[in-house]
Amino acid sequence: MQRTNIANPAYFHKVVDCQYACPAHTPVPEYIRMIAQRRYGDAYMVNWVSNVFPGILGRTCDRPCEPACRRGRVEESNTQAPEPVAICRLKRVAADMKEDVRARMPKTEPSNGKRVACIGAGPASLTVARDLAPLGYEVTVFDGEAKPGGFIRTQIPRFRLPESVIDEETGYVLDLGVEFRGGERIDSMTALMGQGWDAIFVGCGAPRGRDLDIPGRREAAESIHIGIDWLNSVSFGHVSSIGKRVIVLGGGNTAMDCCRSARRLGGTDVKVIVRSGFEEMKASPWEKEDAQHESIPIINFHVPKAFVHENGKLVGMSFEIVKAVYDDKGRRTLEPTGEPDAYFECDEVLVAVGQENAFPWIERDCGIDFDKWGLPVLDASTFQSSVPNVFFGGDAAFGPKNIITAVAHGHEAAVSIDKLLRAEPVDDRPPPMTNLVSQKMGIHEWSYDNDTSNDLRYKVPWAKAEAALASIRVEVELGFDAATAFKEAGRCLNCDVQTVFTETACIECDACVDICPMDCINFVDNGEEEGLRSRLKAPALNLAQDLYVSGGLKTGRVMVKDEDVCLHCGLCAERCPTGAWDMQKFLLKMSLAGQAQGQEVPA
């Protein structure tokens, strides 16, 4: 194997598993250390620069960072159910406990005369506005609703996300000088393109819920509701009650929001019924746990056959019972078990079987190309459509995802818009900014706490069930207090503090090998990667994680470290008699709009 090029920012970025997995690449260990130091405002601003909505995401994020967390891997043999650091809920701590940060928001530059229209006031559009407004762009955000937030406001129940948090964090963006035109729905892209906008960003989401066309659907329509539309009606107070017996169809996060909302609006017998197996449901594991915590059963491997009605009045549903069958390539099909159809009585049904894009307002002759699925044809890195000054992002770009992905799209689209309007190549993407600094303060002392905590993950307290289930607006999760946040932050392994090896200083005494608690440091003869992985003291079997390979040492061997299970504890550096090992903090910040020109972008 060749010597690892640690000067390449991508190498250490991948080692910081949580940041690497985050679509917006938030510097997770950096802000967790700040929380441990009770620097809540600093932690909030680190988040705000990259993910824009720390308080919202600290309650609702899909948490791609947490399954990637190293803590879950290295504890596999120490506990029955190893759990990652509560990264998402620590983000909420920064939002809840920060001081007033309005004075720390960017100062807007004088107008540069360029006008940008953002369609939809969801997370993607607001991220574009957050990035472009401080640079002097005149950004106008259009939305059919009276207040900004998009699906954040209309689809996420208040018991998960209080409206005050949405108002605060969308307000930070609008206060940058962004014009918000609420209650102004765009109904013609051709007309909009004729208004002289320098760039248009489409972030209108995936506003249409899929229906279920099975027998009885039309006859019992009065008691059957599309999940996202029903949640919207609940959010705005148009719906305040539901029948006692409720069936929710679907296995995604929307279905979980529907069933938990139904419990609070009077449903006493609420159940979720899905086609797939429980483990294959698209809902996040914690969303399923929350529903079950509220005594909502999830019934799997049931395929809807019919809405059963009596003279148009819904009385129940019938289901075919199936099982999963896999072929030799691992592809799954659902096959009937032969058991009699299942029947469940119900008063109302909420259909949450998926969402799809709908662009009735974009004329097909306006120059924007669409694929066979009805999605715009886009450049995957620039988000530019076939009309050069029209960009898409969020669910409107590649279909329904989540808030943090929409934010990541918004950042990239803002870079593209900025480069286009500066007459620069849109596909010339600015590299991230990185730093690598030693943490050494003495022979055996570091500027960070490298004592690995043995604590298990701390639980977030909940409101009492009788209060939480009595109102749709009582927030269920209460968040960590300062003391618990400090202890949970201590579980972070500081994966951004890297082990950096200098082969010219190494005398191959094996002191680092002896002291390493994870047996991840080796001095061996070089070879091809497959063979090298198998010859290590603890074979490196996780191919998704890299090997750190040094140049040739005096004996001709090389140092090989398995990045998969390293604790970043620094014992190798403390033990090394020659200083060949050092602990260096790696900080990566993704470049935002304007930074490609070397500007100092306010953050």
Coordinates of N, CA and C in Angstrom, one line a residue, residues 157-363:
P157 N -45.7 17.7 13.8 CA -46.6 18.0 14.9 C -46.0 18.9 16.0
R158 N -46.8 19.7 16.6 CA -46.3 20.7 17.6 C -45.8 19.9 18.9
F159 N -46.2 18.7 19.1 CA -45.7 18.0 20.3 C -44.3 17.5 20.0
R160 N -43.8 17.6 18.8 CA -42.4 17.3 18.5 C -41.6 18.6 18.3
L161 N -42.3 19.6 17.8 CA -41.6 20.9 17.4 C -42.5 22.1 17.7
P162 N -42.2 22.8 18.8 CA -43.0 24.0 19.1 C -42.9 25.0 18.0
E163 N -44.0 25.7 17.8 CA -44.0 26.8 16.8 C -43.1 27.9 17.1
S164 N -42.8 28.1 18.4 CA -41.9 29.2 18.8 C -40.5 29.0 18.3
V165 N -40.1 27.7 18.2 CA -38.7 27.4 17.7 C -38.7 27.6 16.2
I166 N -39.7 27.3 15.5 CA -39.8 27.6 14.0 C -39.7 29.1 13.8
D167 N -40.5 29.8 14.5 CA -40.5 31.3 14.4 C -39.2 31.9 14.6
E168 N -38.5 31.4 15.7 CA -37.2 32.0 16.0 C -36.2 31.7 14.9
E169 N -36.1 30.5 14.4 CA -35.0 30.1 13.5 C -35.3 30.6 12.1
T170 N -36.5 30.6 11.7 CA -36.8 31.2 10.3 C -36.6 32.7 10.4
G171 N -36.9 33.2 11.6 CA -36.7 34.7 11.8 C -35.3 35.1 11.6
Y172 N -34.3 34.3 12.1 CA -32.9 34.7 11.9 C -32.6 34.9 10.5
V173 N -33.1 34.0 9.6 CA -32.9 34.1 8.2 C -33.5 35.4 7.6
L174 N -34.8 35.5 7.9 CA -35.5 36.7 7.3 C -34.9 38.0 7.8
D175 N -34.4 38.0 9.0 CA -33.8 39.2 9.5 C -32.5 39.6 8.8
L176 N -32.0 38.8 7.9 CA -30.8 39.1 7.1 C -31.1 40.1 6.0
G177 N -32.4 40.5 5.9 CA -32.8 41.4 4.8 C -33.5 40.6 3.7
V178 N -34.0 39.4 4.0 CA -34.7 38.6 3.0 C -36.2 39.1 3.0
E179 N -36.7 39.2 1.8 CA -38.1 39.6 1.7 C -39.0 38.3 1.6
F180 N -39.9 38.2 2.5 CA -40.8 37.1 2.6 C -42.2 37.5 2.1
R181 N -42.7 36.8 1.0 CA -44.0 37.1 0.5 C -44.9 35.9 0.9
G182 N -45.5 35.9 2.1 CA -46.3 34.9 2.5 C -47.7 35.0 1.9
G183 N -48.4 33.9 1.7 CA -49.7 33.9 1.1 C -49.7 34.2 -0.4
E184 N -48.5 34.0 -1.0 CA -48.4 34.4 -2.4 C -47.8 33.1 -3.1
R185 N -48.8 32.3 -3.6 CA -48.4 31.0 -4.3 C -48.1 31.3 -5.7
I186 N -47.0 30.8 -6.2 CA -46.6 30.9 -7.6 C -47.3 29.9 -8.4
D187 N -48.0 30.3 -9.4 CA -48.8 29.4 -10.2 C -48.4 29.3 -11.7
S188 N -47.3 30.0 -12.0 CA -46.7 29.9 -13.4 C -45.2 30.2 -13.4
M189 N -44.5 29.2 -13.8 CA -43.0 29.4 -13.9 C -42.7 30.3 -15.1
T190 N -43.5 30.2 -16.1 CA -43.2 31.0 -17.3 C -43.4 32.5 -16.9
A191 N -44.5 32.8 -16.2 CA -44.7 34.2 -15.7 C -43.6 34.7 -14.8
L192 N -43.1 33.8 -13.9 CA -42.0 34.1 -13.0 C -40.8 34.4 -13.8
M193 N -40.5 33.6 -14.7 CA -39.2 33.7 -15.5 C -39.3 35.0 -16.3
G194 N -40.5 35.5 -16.6 CA -40.6 36.8 -17.3 C -40.5 38.0 -16.5
Q195 N -40.3 37.8 -15.2 CA -40.2 39.0 -14.3 C -38.8 39.5 -14.1
G196 N -37.8 39.0 -14.8 CA -36.4 39.5 -14.7 C -35.6 39.1 -13.6
W197 N -35.9 38.0 -12.9 CA -35.1 37.5 -11.8 C -33.7 37.0 -12.4
D198 N -32.7 37.4 -11.7 CA -31.3 36.9 -12.1 C -31.2 35.4 -11.9
A199 N -31.8 34.9 -10.9 CA -31.8 33.4 -10.6 C -33.0 33.0 -9.9
I200 N -33.5 31.8 -10.1 CA -34.7 31.3 -9.4 C -34.3 30.0 -8.8
F201 N -34.7 29.8 -7.5 CA -34.4 28.6 -6.8 C -35.8 28.0 -6.5
V202 N -36.0 26.7 -6.8 CA -37.2 26.0 -6.5 C -37.0 25.1 -5.4
G203 N -37.7 25.4 -4.3 CA -37.6 24.6 -3.1 C -38.9 24.3 -2.5
C204 N -39.9 23.9 -3.4 CA -41.3 23.8 -3.0 C -41.6 22.4 -2.4
G205 N -40.7 21.5 -2.2 CA -40.9 20.3 -1.5 C -41.6 19.3 -2.4
A206 N -42.1 18.2 -1.8 CA -42.9 17.1 -2.5 C -44.3 17.2 -1.9
P207 N -45.1 18.0 -2.4 CA -46.4 18.4 -1.7 C -47.5 17.5 -1.8
R208 N -47.4 16.4 -2.6 CA -48.5 15.5 -2.8 C -48.3 14.2 -2.2
G209 N -49.3 13.8 -1.3 CA -49.2 12.4 -0.7 C -49.8 11.4 -1.6
R210 N -49.2 10.2 -1.6 CA -49.7 9.1 -2.5 C -51.1 8.6 -1.9
D211 N -51.9 8.3 -2.8 CA -53.2 7.7 -2.4 C -53.2 6.2 -2.6
L212 N -54.2 5.5 -2.2 CA -54.3 4.1 -2.2 C -55.6 3.7 -2.9
D213 N -55.5 3.2 -4.2 CA -56.7 3.0 -5.0 C -57.0 1.5 -4.9
I214 N -57.8 1.2 -3.9 CA -58.3 -0.2 -3.7 C -59.8 -0.1 -3.5
P215 N -60.5 -1.3 -3.6 CA -61.9 -1.3 -3.4 C -62.4 -0.5 -2.1
G216 N -63.4 0.3 -2.3 CA -64.0 1.0 -1.2 C -63.5 2.4 -1.0
R217 N -62.4 2.7 -1.7 CA -61.7 4.0 -1.5 C -62.7 5.2 -1.8
R218 N -63.4 5.1 -2.9 CA -64.3 6.2 -3.3 C -65.6 6.3 -2.4
E219 N -66.1 5.1 -2.2 CA -67.3 5.0 -1.4 C -67.2 5.5 0.0
A220 N -66.0 5.2 0.7 CA -65.8 5.6 2.1 C -64.9 6.8 2.2
A221 N -64.8 7.6 1.1 CA -63.8 8.7 1.0 C -63.9 9.7 2.2
E222 N -65.1 9.9 2.8 CA -65.2 10.9 3.8 C -64.4 10.6 5.1
S223 N -64.1 9.3 5.3 CA -63.4 8.9 6.5 C -61.9 8.4 6.2
I224 N -61.5 8.7 5.0 CA -60.1 8.3 4.6 C -59.4 9.6 4.2
H225 N -58.2 9.8 4.8 CA -57.5 11.0 4.6 C -56.0 10.8 4.2
I226 N -55.5 11.6 3.3 CA -54.1 11.6 2.9 C -53.3 12.1 4.1
G227 N -52.3 11.4 4.6 CA -51.6 11.7 5.8 C -51.0 13.1 5.9
I228 N -50.3 13.6 4.8 CA -49.6 14.9 4.9 C -50.7 16.0 4.9
D229 N -51.8 15.8 4.1 CA -52.8 16.8 4.1 C -53.5 16.9 5.5
W230 N -53.7 15.7 6.1 CA -54.4 15.7 7.4 C -53.5 16.4 8.4
L231 N -52.2 16.1 8.4 CA -51.3 16.8 9.4 C -51.3 18.3 9.2
N232 N -51.4 18.7 7.9 CA -51.5 20.1 7.6 C -52.7 20.7 8.2
S233 N -53.8 20.0 8.1 CA -55.1 20.5 8.7 C -55.0 20.6 10.2
V234 N -54.3 19.6 10.8 CA -54.2 19.6 12.3 C -53.3 20.7 12.7
S235 N -52.2 21.0 11.9 CA -51.3 22.0 12.3 C -52.0 23.4 12.3
F236 N -52.9 23.6 11.4 CA -53.5 24.9 11.3 C -54.9 25.0 12.0
G237 N -55.2 23.9 12.8 CA -56.4 23.9 13.6 C -57.6 23.6 12.9
H238 N -57.6 23.2 11.6 CA -58.8 22.9 10.9 C -59.4 21.5 11.3
V239 N -58.5 20.7 11.8 CA -59.0 19.4 12.4 C -58.6 19.3 13.8
S240 N -59.5 19.0 14.7 CA -59.2 19.0 16.1 C -59.7 17.7 16.8
S241 N -60.2 16.8 16.0 CA -60.7 15.5 16.6 C -60.6 14.4 15.5
I242 N -60.7 13.2 16.0 CA -60.7 12.0 15.1 C -61.5 10.9 15.7
G243 N -61.9 9.9 14.9 CA -62.6 8.8 15.5 C -61.9 8.0 16.5
K244 N -62.6 7.2 17.2 CA -61.9 6.4 18.3 C -61.0 5.3 17.7
R245 N -61.4 4.7 16.7 CA -60.6 3.6 16.1 C -60.0 4.1 14.8
V246 N -58.6 4.2 14.8 CA -57.9 4.7 13.6 C -56.9 3.8 13.1
I247 N -56.8 3.6 11.8 CA -55.8 2.8 11.2 C -54.9 3.8 10.4
V248 N -53.6 3.7 10.6 CA -52.6 4.4 9.8 C -51.9 3.5 8.9
L249 N -51.9 3.8 7.6 CA -51.3 2.9 6.6 C -49.9 3.6 6.2
G250 N -48.8 2.8 6.3 CA -47.5 3.3 5.9 C -46.5 3.1 7.0
G251 N -45.2 3.1 6.6 CA -44.2 2.8 7.6 C -43.1 3.9 7.7
G252 N -43.4 5.1 7.2 CA -42.4 6.1 7.3 C -42.6 7.1 8.4
N253 N -41.8 8.1 8.5 CA -41.9 9.1 9.6 C -43.2 9.8 9.6
T254 N -43.8 10.0 8.4 CA -45.1 10.7 8.3 C -46.2 9.8 9.0
A255 N -46.1 8.5 8.8 CA -47.0 7.6 9.5 C -46.9 7.7 11.0
M256 N -45.7 7.8 11.5 CA -45.5 7.9 12.9 C -46.1 9.2 13.5
D257 N -45.9 10.3 12.7 CA -46.5 11.6 13.1 C -48.0 11.5 13.1
C258 N -48.6 10.8 12.1 CA -50.0 10.6 12.0 C -50.6 9.8 13.2
C259 N -50.0 8.7 13.5 CA -50.5 7.9 14.6 C -50.4 8.6 15.9
R260 N -49.3 9.2 16.2 CA -49.1 9.9 17.5 C -50.1 11.1 17.6
S261 N -50.3 11.8 16.5 CA -51.3 12.9 16.5 C -52.7 12.4 16.7
A262 N -53.0 11.3 16.1 CA -54.4 10.7 16.2 C -54.6 10.3 17.7
R263 N -53.6 9.9 18.4 CA -53.8 9.5 19.8 C -54.1 10.8 20.6
R264 N -53.6 11.9 20.2 CA -53.8 13.1 21.0 C -55.2 13.8 20.6
L265 N -55.7 13.4 19.5 CA -57.0 14.0 19.1 C -58.2 13.2 19.3
G266 N -58.0 12.1 20.2 CA -59.2 11.4 20.6 C -59.2 9.9 20.2
G267 N -58.2 9.5 19.4 CA -58.1 8.1 19.0 C -57.7 7.2 20.2
T268 N -58.5 6.3 20.6 CA -58.2 5.4 21.7 C -57.7 4.1 21.2
D269 N -58.0 3.7 20.0 CA -57.5 2.4 19.4 C -56.9 2.8 18.1
V270 N -55.6 3.2 18.2 CA -54.8 3.6 17.0 C -53.8 2.6 16.7
K271 N -53.7 2.1 15.4 CA -52.7 1.1 15.1 C -52.1 1.5 13.7
V272 N -50.8 1.1 13.6 CA -50.1 1.3 12.3 C -50.0 0.0 11.6
I273 N -50.4 -0.1 10.3 CA -50.3 -1.3 9.6 C -49.4 -1.1 8.3
V274 N -48.4 -2.0 8.2 CA -47.5 -1.8 7.1 C -47.3 -3.1 6.3
R275 N -46.9 -2.9 5.0 CA -46.7 -4.0 4.1 C -45.4 -4.8 4.4
S276 N -44.4 -4.0 4.8 CA -43.1 -4.6 5.0 C -42.9 -5.2 6.4
G277 N -41.7 -5.7 6.7 CA -41.4 -6.1 8.0 C -41.0 -4.9 8.9
F278 N -41.1 -5.1 10.2 CA -40.8 -4.0 11.1 C -39.5 -3.4 10.9
E279 N -38.4 -4.2 10.7 CA -37.1 -3.7 10.5 C -36.9 -3.0 9.2
E280 N -37.8 -3.3 8.2 CA -37.6 -2.6 6.9 C -38.4 -1.3 6.7
M281 N -39.2 -1.0 7.8 CA -39.9 0.3 7.7 C -39.0 1.5 7.5
K282 N -39.4 2.4 6.8 CA -38.6 3.6 6.5 C -38.5 4.6 7.6
A283 N -39.4 4.5 8.6 CA -39.3 5.4 9.7 C -38.0 5.2 10.5
S284 N -37.5 6.2 11.1 CA -36.3 6.1 11.9 C -36.6 5.3 13.1
P285 N -35.6 4.5 13.6 CA -35.8 3.6 14.7 C -36.4 4.3 15.9
W286 N -36.0 5.6 16.2 CA -36.5 6.3 17.4 C -38.0 6.7 17.2
E287 N -38.3 7.0 15.9 CA -39.7 7.3 15.6 C -40.6 6.1 15.9
K288 N -40.2 4.9 15.5 CA -41.0 3.7 15.9 C -41.0 3.5 17.4
E289 N -39.9 3.7 18.0 CA -39.9 3.5 19.5 C -40.8 4.5 20.2
D290 N -40.9 5.8 19.7 CA -41.7 6.8 20.3 C -43.2 6.4 20.2
A291 N -43.6 5.8 19.0 CA -45.0 5.4 18.8 C -45.3 4.3 19.7
Q292 N -44.4 3.3 19.8 CA -44.7 2.2 20.7 C -44.7 2.6 22.2
H293 N -43.9 3.6 22.5 CA -43.9 4.1 23.9 C -45.2 4.6 24.2
E294 N -46.0 5.1 23.2 CA -47.3 5.7 23.5 C -48.4 4.6 23.2
S295 N -48.0 3.3 23.3 CA -48.9 2.2 23.2 C -49.6 2.1 21.9
I296 N -48.9 2.4 20.8 CA -49.5 2.3 19.5 C -48.8 1.1 18.8
P297 N -49.6 0.0 18.6 CA -49.1 -1.2 18.0 C -48.7 -1.0 16.5
I298 N -47.7 -1.7 16.0 CA -47.3 -1.6 14.6 C -47.4 -3.1 14.1
I299 N -48.3 -3.3 13.2 CA -48.6 -4.6 12.6 C -48.0 -4.7 11.2
N300 N -47.1 -5.6 11.0 CA -46.4 -5.7 9.8 C -46.8 -6.9 8.9
F301 N -46.3 -6.8 7.6 CA -46.6 -7.9 6.6 C -48.1 -8.0 6.4
H302 N -48.8 -6.9 6.3 CA -50.2 -6.9 6.0 C -50.4 -5.9 4.8
V303 N -50.9 -6.4 3.7 CA -51.1 -5.6 2.5 C -52.5 -5.2 2.4
P304 N -52.9 -3.9 2.3 CA -54.3 -3.5 2.2 C -55.0 -4.1 1.0
K305 N -56.2 -4.6 1.2 CA -57.0 -5.2 0.1 C -58.2 -4.4 -0.1
A306 N -58.9 -3.9 0.9 CA -60.1 -3.1 0.7 C -60.5 -2.3 1.9
F307 N -61.1 -1.2 1.6 CA -61.8 -0.4 2.7 C -63.2 -1.0 2.8
V308 N -63.6 -1.4 3.9 CA -64.9 -2.1 4.1 C -65.9 -1.0 4.6
H309 N -67.0 -0.9 3.9 CA -68.0 0.1 4.3 C -69.4 -0.4 4.2
E310 N -70.3 0.2 4.9 CA -71.7 -0.1 4.9 C -72.5 1.1 4.5
N311 N -72.9 1.1 3.2 CA -73.7 2.2 2.7 C -72.8 3.5 2.7
G312 N -71.5 3.4 2.4 CA -70.6 4.5 2.4 C -70.0 4.9 3.7
K313 N -70.4 4.2 4.8 CA -69.8 4.5 6.1 C -68.7 3.5 6.3
L314 N -67.5 4.0 6.6 CA -66.3 3.1 6.8 C -66.5 2.4 8.1
V315 N -66.3 1.0 8.0 CA -66.4 0.2 9.2 C -65.1 -0.6 9.5
G316 N -64.2 -0.7 8.5 CA -63.0 -1.5 8.7 C -62.2 -1.6 7.5
M317 N -61.1 -2.4 7.6 CA -60.2 -2.7 6.4 C -59.9 -4.2 6.4
S318 N -59.7 -4.7 5.2 CA -59.2 -6.1 5.1 C -57.8 -6.1 4.5
F319 N -57.0 -7.0 5.0 CA -55.6 -7.1 4.6 C -55.2 -8.5 4.2
E320 N -54.4 -8.7 3.2 CA -53.8 -9.9 2.9 C -52.5 -10.1 3.7
I321 N -52.3 -11.2 4.3 CA -51.1 -11.5 5.1 C -50.0 -12.0 4.2
V322 N -48.8 -11.5 4.3 CA -47.7 -11.9 3.4 C -46.5 -12.2 4.2
K323 N -45.5 -12.7 3.5 CA -44.2 -12.9 4.1 C -43.1 -12.5 3.1
A324 N -41.9 -12.2 3.6 CA -40.8 -11.8 2.8 C -40.1 -13.0 2.3
V325 N -39.8 -13.0 1.0 CA -39.1 -14.1 0.4 C -37.9 -13.5 -0.4
Y326 N -36.7 -14.0 -0.2 CA -35.5 -13.4 -0.8 C -34.9 -14.4 -1.9
D327 N -34.5 -13.9 -3.0 CA -33.9 -14.7 -4.0 C -32.4 -14.8 -3.7
D328 N -31.6 -15.5 -4.6 CA -30.2 -15.7 -4.4 C -29.4 -14.4 -4.5
K329 N -30.0 -13.3 -5.0 CA -29.3 -12.0 -5.0 C -29.8 -11.1 -3.9
G330 N -30.5 -11.6 -3.0 CA -31.0 -10.8 -1.9 C -32.2 -9.9 -2.1
R331 N -32.8 -10.0 -3.3 CA -33.9 -9.2 -3.7 C -35.2 -9.8 -3.0
R332 N -36.0 -8.8 -2.4 CA -37.1 -9.3 -1.7 C -38.4 -9.2 -2.5
T333 N -39.3 -10.2 -2.3 CA -40.6 -10.1 -2.8 C -41.6 -10.4 -1.6
L334 N -42.8 -9.9 -1.6 CA -43.8 -10.3 -0.6 C -44.7 -11.3 -1.2
E335 N -44.8 -12.4 -0.6 CA -45.7 -13.5 -1.1 C -46.8 -13.8 -0.1
P336 N -48.0 -14.1 -0.5 CA -49.1 -14.5 0.4 C -48.7 -15.7 1.2
T337 N -49.1 -15.7 2.5 CA -48.8 -16.9 3.3 C -49.9 -17.9 3.2
G338 N -51.1 -17.6 2.6 CA -52.2 -18.5 2.5 C -53.1 -18.4 3.7
E339 N -52.8 -17.6 4.7 CA -53.7 -17.4 5.8 C -54.9 -16.6 5.4
P340 N -56.0 -16.8 6.1 CA -57.2 -16.0 5.8 C -56.9 -14.5 6.0
D341 N -57.6 -13.7 5.2 CA -57.4 -12.2 5.3 C -57.7 -11.7 6.7
A342 N -56.9 -10.7 7.1 CA -57.1 -10.1 8.4 C -58.1 -9.0 8.2
Y343 N -58.9 -8.7 9.3 CA -59.9 -7.7 9.3 C -59.7 -6.8 10.5
F344 N -59.7 -5.5 10.4 CA -59.6 -4.6 11.5 C -60.7 -3.6 11.4
E345 N -61.5 -3.4 12.5 CA -62.5 -2.4 12.5 C -61.9 -1.0 12.7
C346 N -62.5 0.0 12.1 CA -61.9 1.4 12.2 C -63.0 2.4 11.9
D347 N -62.8 3.6 12.4 CA -63.7 4.7 12.1 C -63.1 5.6 11.0
E348 N -61.8 5.7 11.1 CA -61.1 6.6 10.1 C -59.7 5.9 9.7
V349 N -59.2 6.3 8.5 CA -58.0 5.8 8.0 C -57.1 7.0 7.6
L350 N -55.8 6.9 8.0 CA -54.9 7.9 7.5 C -53.9 7.2 6.6
V351 N -53.8 7.7 5.3 CA -53.0 7.0 4.3 C -51.6 7.8 4.2
A352 N -50.6 7.1 4.7 CA -49.2 7.7 4.7 C -48.3 6.8 4.0
V353 N -48.5 6.5 2.8 CA -47.8 5.5 2.0 C -46.7 6.1 1.1
G354 N -46.4 7.4 1.3 CA -45.4 8.0 0.5 C -45.8 9.4 0.0
Q355 N -44.8 10.1 -0.5 CA -45.1 11.4 -1.1 C -44.4 11.5 -2.4
E356 N -44.9 12.4 -3.3 CA -44.4 12.5 -4.6 C -44.4 14.0 -5.0
N357 N -43.5 14.3 -6.0 CA -43.5 15.7 -6.4 C -44.6 16.0 -7.3
A358 N -45.0 17.3 -7.3 CA -46.1 17.8 -8.1 C -45.7 19.2 -8.6
F359 N -45.5 19.4 -9.9 CA -45.1 20.7 -10.4 C -46.2 21.2 -11.4
P360 N -47.5 21.2 -11.0 CA -48.5 21.7 -12.0 C -48.2 23.1 -12.4
W361 N -47.5 23.9 -11.7 CA -47.3 25.3 -12.0 C -46.1 25.5 -12.9
I362 N -45.3 24.5 -13.2 CA -44.2 24.6 -14.1 C -44.6 24.1 -15.5
E363 N -44.8 25.0 -16.4 CA -45.2 24.6 -17.7 C -44.2 23.8 -18.4

